[in-house]
PDB file of C-alpha atoms in Angstrom:
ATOM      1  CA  UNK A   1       0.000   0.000   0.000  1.00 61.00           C
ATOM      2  CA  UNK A   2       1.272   3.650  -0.507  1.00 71.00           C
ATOM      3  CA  UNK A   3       0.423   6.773  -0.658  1.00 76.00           C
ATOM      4  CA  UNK A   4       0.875   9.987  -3.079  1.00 72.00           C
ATOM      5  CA  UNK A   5       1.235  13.244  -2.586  1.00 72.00           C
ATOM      6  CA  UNK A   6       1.580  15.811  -5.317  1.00 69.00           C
ATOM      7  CA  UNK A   7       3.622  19.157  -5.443  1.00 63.00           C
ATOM      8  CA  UNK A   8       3.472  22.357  -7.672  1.00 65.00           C
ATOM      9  CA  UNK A   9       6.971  24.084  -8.247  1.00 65.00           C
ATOM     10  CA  UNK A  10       8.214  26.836  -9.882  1.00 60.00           C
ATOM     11  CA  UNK A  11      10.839  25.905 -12.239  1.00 57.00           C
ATOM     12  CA  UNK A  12      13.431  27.960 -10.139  1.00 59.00           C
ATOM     13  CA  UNK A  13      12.528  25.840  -7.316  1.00 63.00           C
ATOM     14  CA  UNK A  14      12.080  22.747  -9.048  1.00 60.00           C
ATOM     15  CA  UNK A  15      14.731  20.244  -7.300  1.00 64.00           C
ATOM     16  CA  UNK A  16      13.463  21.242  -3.707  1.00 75.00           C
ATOM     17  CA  UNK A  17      10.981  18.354  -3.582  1.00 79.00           C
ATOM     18  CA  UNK A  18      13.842  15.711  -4.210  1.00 83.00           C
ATOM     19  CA  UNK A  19      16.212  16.996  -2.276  1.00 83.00           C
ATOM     20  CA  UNK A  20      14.699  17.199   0.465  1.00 80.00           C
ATOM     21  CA  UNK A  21      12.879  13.606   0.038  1.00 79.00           C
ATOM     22  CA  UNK A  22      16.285  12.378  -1.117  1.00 82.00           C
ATOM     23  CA  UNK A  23      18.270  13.955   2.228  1.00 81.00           C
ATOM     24  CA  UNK A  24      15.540  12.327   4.841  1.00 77.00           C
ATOM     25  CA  UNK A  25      16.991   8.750   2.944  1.00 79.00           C
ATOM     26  CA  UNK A  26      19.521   6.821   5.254  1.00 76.00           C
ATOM     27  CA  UNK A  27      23.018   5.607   4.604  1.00 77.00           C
ATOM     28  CA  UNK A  28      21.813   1.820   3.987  1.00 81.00           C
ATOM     29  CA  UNK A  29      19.653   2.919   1.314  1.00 87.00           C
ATOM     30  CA  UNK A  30      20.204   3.210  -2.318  1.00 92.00           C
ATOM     31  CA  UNK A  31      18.538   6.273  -4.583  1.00 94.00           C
ATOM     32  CA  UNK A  32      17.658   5.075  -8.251  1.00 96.00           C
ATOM     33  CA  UNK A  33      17.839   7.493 -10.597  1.00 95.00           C
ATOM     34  CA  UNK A  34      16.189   5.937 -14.141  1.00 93.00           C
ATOM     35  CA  UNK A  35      16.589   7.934 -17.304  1.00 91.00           C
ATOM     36  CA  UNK A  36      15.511   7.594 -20.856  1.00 86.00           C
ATOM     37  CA  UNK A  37      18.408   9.151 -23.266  1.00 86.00           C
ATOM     38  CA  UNK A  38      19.623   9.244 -26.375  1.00 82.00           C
ATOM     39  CA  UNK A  39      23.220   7.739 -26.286  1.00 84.00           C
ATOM     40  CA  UNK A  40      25.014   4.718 -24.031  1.00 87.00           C
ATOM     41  CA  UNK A  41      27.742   7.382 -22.856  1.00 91.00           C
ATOM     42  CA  UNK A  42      25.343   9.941 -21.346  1.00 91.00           C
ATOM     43  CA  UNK A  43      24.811   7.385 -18.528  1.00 93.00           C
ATOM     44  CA  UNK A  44      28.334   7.398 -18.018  1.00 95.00           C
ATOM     45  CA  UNK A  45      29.143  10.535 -17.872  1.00 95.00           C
ATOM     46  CA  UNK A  46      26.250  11.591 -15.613  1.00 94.00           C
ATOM     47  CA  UNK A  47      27.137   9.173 -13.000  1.00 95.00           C
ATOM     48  CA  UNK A  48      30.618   9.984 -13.081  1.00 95.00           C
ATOM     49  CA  UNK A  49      29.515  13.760 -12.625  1.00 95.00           C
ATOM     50  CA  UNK A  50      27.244  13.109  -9.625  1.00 94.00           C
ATOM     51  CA  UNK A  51      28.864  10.451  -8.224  1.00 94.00           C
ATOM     52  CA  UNK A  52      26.675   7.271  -8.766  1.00 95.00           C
ATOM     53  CA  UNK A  53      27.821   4.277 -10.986  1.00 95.00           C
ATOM     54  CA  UNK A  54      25.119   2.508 -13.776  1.00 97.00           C
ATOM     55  CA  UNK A  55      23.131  -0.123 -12.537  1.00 97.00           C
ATOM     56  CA  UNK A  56      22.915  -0.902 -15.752  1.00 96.00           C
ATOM     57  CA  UNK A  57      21.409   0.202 -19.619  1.00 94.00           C
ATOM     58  CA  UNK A  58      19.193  -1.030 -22.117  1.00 90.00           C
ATOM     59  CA  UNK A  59      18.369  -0.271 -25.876  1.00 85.00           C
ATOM     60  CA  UNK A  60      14.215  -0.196 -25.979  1.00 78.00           C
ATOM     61  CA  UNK A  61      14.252   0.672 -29.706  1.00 74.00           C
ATOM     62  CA  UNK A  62      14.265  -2.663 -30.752  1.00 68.00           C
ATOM     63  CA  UNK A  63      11.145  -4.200 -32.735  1.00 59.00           C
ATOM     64  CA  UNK A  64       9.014  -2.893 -35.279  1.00 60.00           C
ATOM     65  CA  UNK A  65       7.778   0.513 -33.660  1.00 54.00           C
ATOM     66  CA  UNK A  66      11.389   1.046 -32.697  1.00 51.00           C
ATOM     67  CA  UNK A  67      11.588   4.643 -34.803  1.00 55.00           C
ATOM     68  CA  UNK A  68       9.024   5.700 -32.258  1.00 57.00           C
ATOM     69  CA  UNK A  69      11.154   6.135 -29.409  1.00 58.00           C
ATOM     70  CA  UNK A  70      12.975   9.718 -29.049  1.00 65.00           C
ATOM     71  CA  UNK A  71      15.370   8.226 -26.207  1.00 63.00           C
ATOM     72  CA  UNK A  72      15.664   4.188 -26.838  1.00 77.00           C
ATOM     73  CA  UNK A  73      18.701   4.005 -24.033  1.00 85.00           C
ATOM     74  CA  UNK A  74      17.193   3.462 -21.220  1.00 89.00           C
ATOM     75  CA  UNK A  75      18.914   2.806 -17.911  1.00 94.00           C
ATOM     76  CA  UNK A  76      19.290   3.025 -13.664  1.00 96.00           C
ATOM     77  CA  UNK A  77      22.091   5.055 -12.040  1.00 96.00           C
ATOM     78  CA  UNK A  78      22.428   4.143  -8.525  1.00 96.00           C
ATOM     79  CA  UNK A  79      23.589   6.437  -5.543  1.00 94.00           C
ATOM     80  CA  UNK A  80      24.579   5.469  -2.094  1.00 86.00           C
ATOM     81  CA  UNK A  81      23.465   7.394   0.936  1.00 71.00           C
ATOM     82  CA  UNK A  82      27.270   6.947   2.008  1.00 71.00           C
ATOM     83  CA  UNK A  83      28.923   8.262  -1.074  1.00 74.00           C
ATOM     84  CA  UNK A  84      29.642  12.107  -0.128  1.00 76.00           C
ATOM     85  CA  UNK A  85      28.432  14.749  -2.200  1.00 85.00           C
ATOM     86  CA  UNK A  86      26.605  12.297  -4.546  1.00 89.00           C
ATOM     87  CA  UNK A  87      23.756  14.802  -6.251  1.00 91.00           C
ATOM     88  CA  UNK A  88      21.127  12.562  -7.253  1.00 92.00           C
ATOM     89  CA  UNK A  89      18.696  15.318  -7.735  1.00 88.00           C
ATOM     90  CA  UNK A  90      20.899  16.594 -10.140  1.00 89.00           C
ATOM     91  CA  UNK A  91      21.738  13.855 -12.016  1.00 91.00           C
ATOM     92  CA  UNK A  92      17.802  13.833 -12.569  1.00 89.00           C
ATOM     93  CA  UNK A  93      17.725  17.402 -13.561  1.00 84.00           C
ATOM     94  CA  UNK A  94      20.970  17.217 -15.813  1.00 83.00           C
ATOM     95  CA  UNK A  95      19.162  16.248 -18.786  1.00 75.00           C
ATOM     96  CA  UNK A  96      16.464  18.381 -21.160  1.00 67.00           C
ATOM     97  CA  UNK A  97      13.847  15.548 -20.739  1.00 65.00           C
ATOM     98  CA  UNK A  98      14.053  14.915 -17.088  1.00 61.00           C
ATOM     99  CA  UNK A  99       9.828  14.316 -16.733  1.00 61.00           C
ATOM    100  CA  UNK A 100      11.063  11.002 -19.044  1.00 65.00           C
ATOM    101  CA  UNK A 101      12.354   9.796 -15.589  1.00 78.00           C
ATOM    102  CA  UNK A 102      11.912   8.822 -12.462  1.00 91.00           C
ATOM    103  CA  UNK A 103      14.091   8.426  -8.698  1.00 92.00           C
ATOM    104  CA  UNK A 104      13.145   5.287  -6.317  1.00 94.00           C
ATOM    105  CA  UNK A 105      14.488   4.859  -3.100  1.00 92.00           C
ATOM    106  CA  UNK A 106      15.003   0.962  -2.031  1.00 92.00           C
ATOM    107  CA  UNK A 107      17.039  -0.389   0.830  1.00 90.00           C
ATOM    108  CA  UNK A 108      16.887  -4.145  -1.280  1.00 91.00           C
ATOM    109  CA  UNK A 109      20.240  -5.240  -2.854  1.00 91.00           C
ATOM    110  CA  UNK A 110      18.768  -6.757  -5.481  1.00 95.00           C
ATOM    111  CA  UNK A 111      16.493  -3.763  -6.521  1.00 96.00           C
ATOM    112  CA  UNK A 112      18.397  -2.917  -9.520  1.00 97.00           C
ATOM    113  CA  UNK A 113      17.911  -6.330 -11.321  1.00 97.00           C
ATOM    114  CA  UNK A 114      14.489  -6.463  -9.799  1.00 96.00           C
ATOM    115  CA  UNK A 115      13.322  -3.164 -11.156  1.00 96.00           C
ATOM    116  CA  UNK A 116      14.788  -4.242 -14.494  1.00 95.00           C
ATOM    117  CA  UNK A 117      11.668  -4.961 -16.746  1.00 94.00           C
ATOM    118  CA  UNK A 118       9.589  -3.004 -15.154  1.00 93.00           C
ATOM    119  CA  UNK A 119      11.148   0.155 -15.994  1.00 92.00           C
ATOM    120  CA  UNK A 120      12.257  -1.727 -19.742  1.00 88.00           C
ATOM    121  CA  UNK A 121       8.869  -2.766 -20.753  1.00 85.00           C
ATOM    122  CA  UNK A 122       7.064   0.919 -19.595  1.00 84.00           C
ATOM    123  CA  UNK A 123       9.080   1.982 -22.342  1.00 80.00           C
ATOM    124  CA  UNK A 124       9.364  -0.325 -24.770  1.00 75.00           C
ATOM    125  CA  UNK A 125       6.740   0.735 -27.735  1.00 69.00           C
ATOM    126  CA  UNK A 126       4.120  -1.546 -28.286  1.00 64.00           C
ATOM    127  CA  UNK A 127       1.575  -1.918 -30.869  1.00 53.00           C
ATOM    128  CA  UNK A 128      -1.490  -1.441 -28.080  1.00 48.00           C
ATOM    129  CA  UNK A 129      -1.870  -1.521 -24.359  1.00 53.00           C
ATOM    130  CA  UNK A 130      -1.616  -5.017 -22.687  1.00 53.00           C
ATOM    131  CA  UNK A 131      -4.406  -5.230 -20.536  1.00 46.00           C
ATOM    132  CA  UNK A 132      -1.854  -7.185 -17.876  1.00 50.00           C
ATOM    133  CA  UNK A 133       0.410  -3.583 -17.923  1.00 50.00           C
ATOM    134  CA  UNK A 134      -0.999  -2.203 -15.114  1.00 55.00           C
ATOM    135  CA  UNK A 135       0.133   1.032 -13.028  1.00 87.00           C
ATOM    136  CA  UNK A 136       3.561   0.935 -13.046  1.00 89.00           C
ATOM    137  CA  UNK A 137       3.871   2.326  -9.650  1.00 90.00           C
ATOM    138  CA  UNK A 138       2.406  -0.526  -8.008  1.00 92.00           C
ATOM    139  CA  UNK A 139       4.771  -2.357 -10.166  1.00 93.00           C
ATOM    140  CA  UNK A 140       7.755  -0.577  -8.834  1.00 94.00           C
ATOM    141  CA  UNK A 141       6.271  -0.499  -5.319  1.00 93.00           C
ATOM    142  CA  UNK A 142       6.322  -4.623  -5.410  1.00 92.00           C
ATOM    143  CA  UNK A 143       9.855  -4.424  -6.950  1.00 93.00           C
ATOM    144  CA  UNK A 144      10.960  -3.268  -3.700  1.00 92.00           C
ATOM    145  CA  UNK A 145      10.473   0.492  -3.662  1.00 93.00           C
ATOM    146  CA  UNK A 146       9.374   2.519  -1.010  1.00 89.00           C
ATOM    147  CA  UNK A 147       9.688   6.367  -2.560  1.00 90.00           C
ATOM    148  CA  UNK A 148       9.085   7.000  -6.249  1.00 91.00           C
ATOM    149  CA  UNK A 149       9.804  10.534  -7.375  1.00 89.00           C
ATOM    150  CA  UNK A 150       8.399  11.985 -10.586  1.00 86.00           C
ATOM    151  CA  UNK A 151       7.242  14.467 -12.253  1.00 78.00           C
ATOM    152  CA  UNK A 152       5.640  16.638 -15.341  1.00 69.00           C
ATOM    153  CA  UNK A 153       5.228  19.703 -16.756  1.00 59.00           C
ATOM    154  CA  UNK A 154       2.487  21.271 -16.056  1.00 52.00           C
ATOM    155  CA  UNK A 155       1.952  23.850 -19.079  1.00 53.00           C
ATOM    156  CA  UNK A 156       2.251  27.001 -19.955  1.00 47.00           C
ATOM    157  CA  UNK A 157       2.267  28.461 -16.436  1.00 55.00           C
ATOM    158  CA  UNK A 158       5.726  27.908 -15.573  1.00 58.00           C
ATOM    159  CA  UNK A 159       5.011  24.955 -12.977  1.00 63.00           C
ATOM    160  CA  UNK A 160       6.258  21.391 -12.241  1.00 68.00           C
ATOM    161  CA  UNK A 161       3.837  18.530 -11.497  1.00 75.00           C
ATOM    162  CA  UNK A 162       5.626  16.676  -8.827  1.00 80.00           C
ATOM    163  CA  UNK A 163       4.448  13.465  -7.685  1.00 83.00           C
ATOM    164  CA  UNK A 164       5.933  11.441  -4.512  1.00 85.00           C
ATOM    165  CA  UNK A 165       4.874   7.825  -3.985  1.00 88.00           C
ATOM    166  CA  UNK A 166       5.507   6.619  -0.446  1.00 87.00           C
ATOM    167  CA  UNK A 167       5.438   3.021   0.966  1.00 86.00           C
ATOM    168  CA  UNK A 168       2.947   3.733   3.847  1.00 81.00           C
ATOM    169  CA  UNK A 169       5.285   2.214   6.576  1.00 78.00           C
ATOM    170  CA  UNK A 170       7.800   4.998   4.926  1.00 70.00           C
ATOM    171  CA  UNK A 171       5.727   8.349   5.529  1.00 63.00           C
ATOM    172  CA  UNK A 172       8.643  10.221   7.485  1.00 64.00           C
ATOM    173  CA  UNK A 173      10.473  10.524   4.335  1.00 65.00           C
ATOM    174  CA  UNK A 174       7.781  13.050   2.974  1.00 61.00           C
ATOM    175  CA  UNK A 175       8.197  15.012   6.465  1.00 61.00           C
ATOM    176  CA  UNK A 176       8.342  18.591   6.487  1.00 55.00           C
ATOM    177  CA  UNK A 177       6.328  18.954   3.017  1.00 52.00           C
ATOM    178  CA  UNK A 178       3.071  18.543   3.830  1.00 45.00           C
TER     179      UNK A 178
END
């Protein structure tokens, strides 16, 4: 079970949600950071910037309705909460697309490999909807989850959609927000 809670930022604000969700994790866990870009050596050089490493990468253009996808590299980059200065709020906001994303926060060591085709198949294109797709936060909740960041533009108004997904036993992570 889990909960959401939604935010509306000003773009000059609009990292304040994450870090401060991202600060309230511990030292034992991990922060995901899962981006959809255009090349293999972006994730590279994004982790080395913010100091993370790559869980790991994955071309989603394959297949027939391949051409669709803007960004077929997909991939995880995965901070420690004992890494100093490790910025993954702004390894999320590096890129021009960062909506195309989203940050989990897991304390399982197998979350990475877990999370794997969940995040892959949300992306992959597909000639219609399975009707077994369901939400893919519940998805990534079951994976092992307990905080999913993301968010969206929300128009013309200058604002960010942000959306926080917390693992009910996990509230204090969202404390100090609401």
């Amino acid at each position: 079970m889990f909960v959401e809670y939604e935010f509306e930022r000003d773009f000059a604000d609009k990292a304040c949600t994450l870090e401060h969700v991202i600060s309230q994790a511990g030292a034992d866990m991990g922060v995901y950071v899962f981006l959809q870009l255009s090349e293999l050596s972006e994730f590279a050089e994004i982790a080395q910037q913010y100091k993370g490493h790559v869980a790991w990468v994955e071309d989603v253009a394959s297949g027939p309705l391949g051409f669709l996808v803007d960004n077929p590299v997909v991939g995880l980059i995965e901070f420690s909460g004992s890494v100093p200065d490790s910025d993954p709020a702004g390894a999320f906001f590096s890129t021009d697309f960062p909506h195309s994303g989203v940050v989990m926060v897991s304390d399982a060591a197998d979350f990475p490999a877990t999370v794997q085709p969940v995040l892959v198949e949300e992306c992959r294109p597909v000639e219609h909807a399975s009707e077994e797709s369901g939400d893919v936060i519940t998805k990534l909740m079951q994976a092992g989850a307990f905080l999913v960041y993301r968010l969206d533009f929300a128009g013309a108004a200058g604002f960010l959609q942000e959306e926080v997904f917390i693992d009910t036993n996990n509230r204090g992570l969202v404390s100090g927000l609401l």
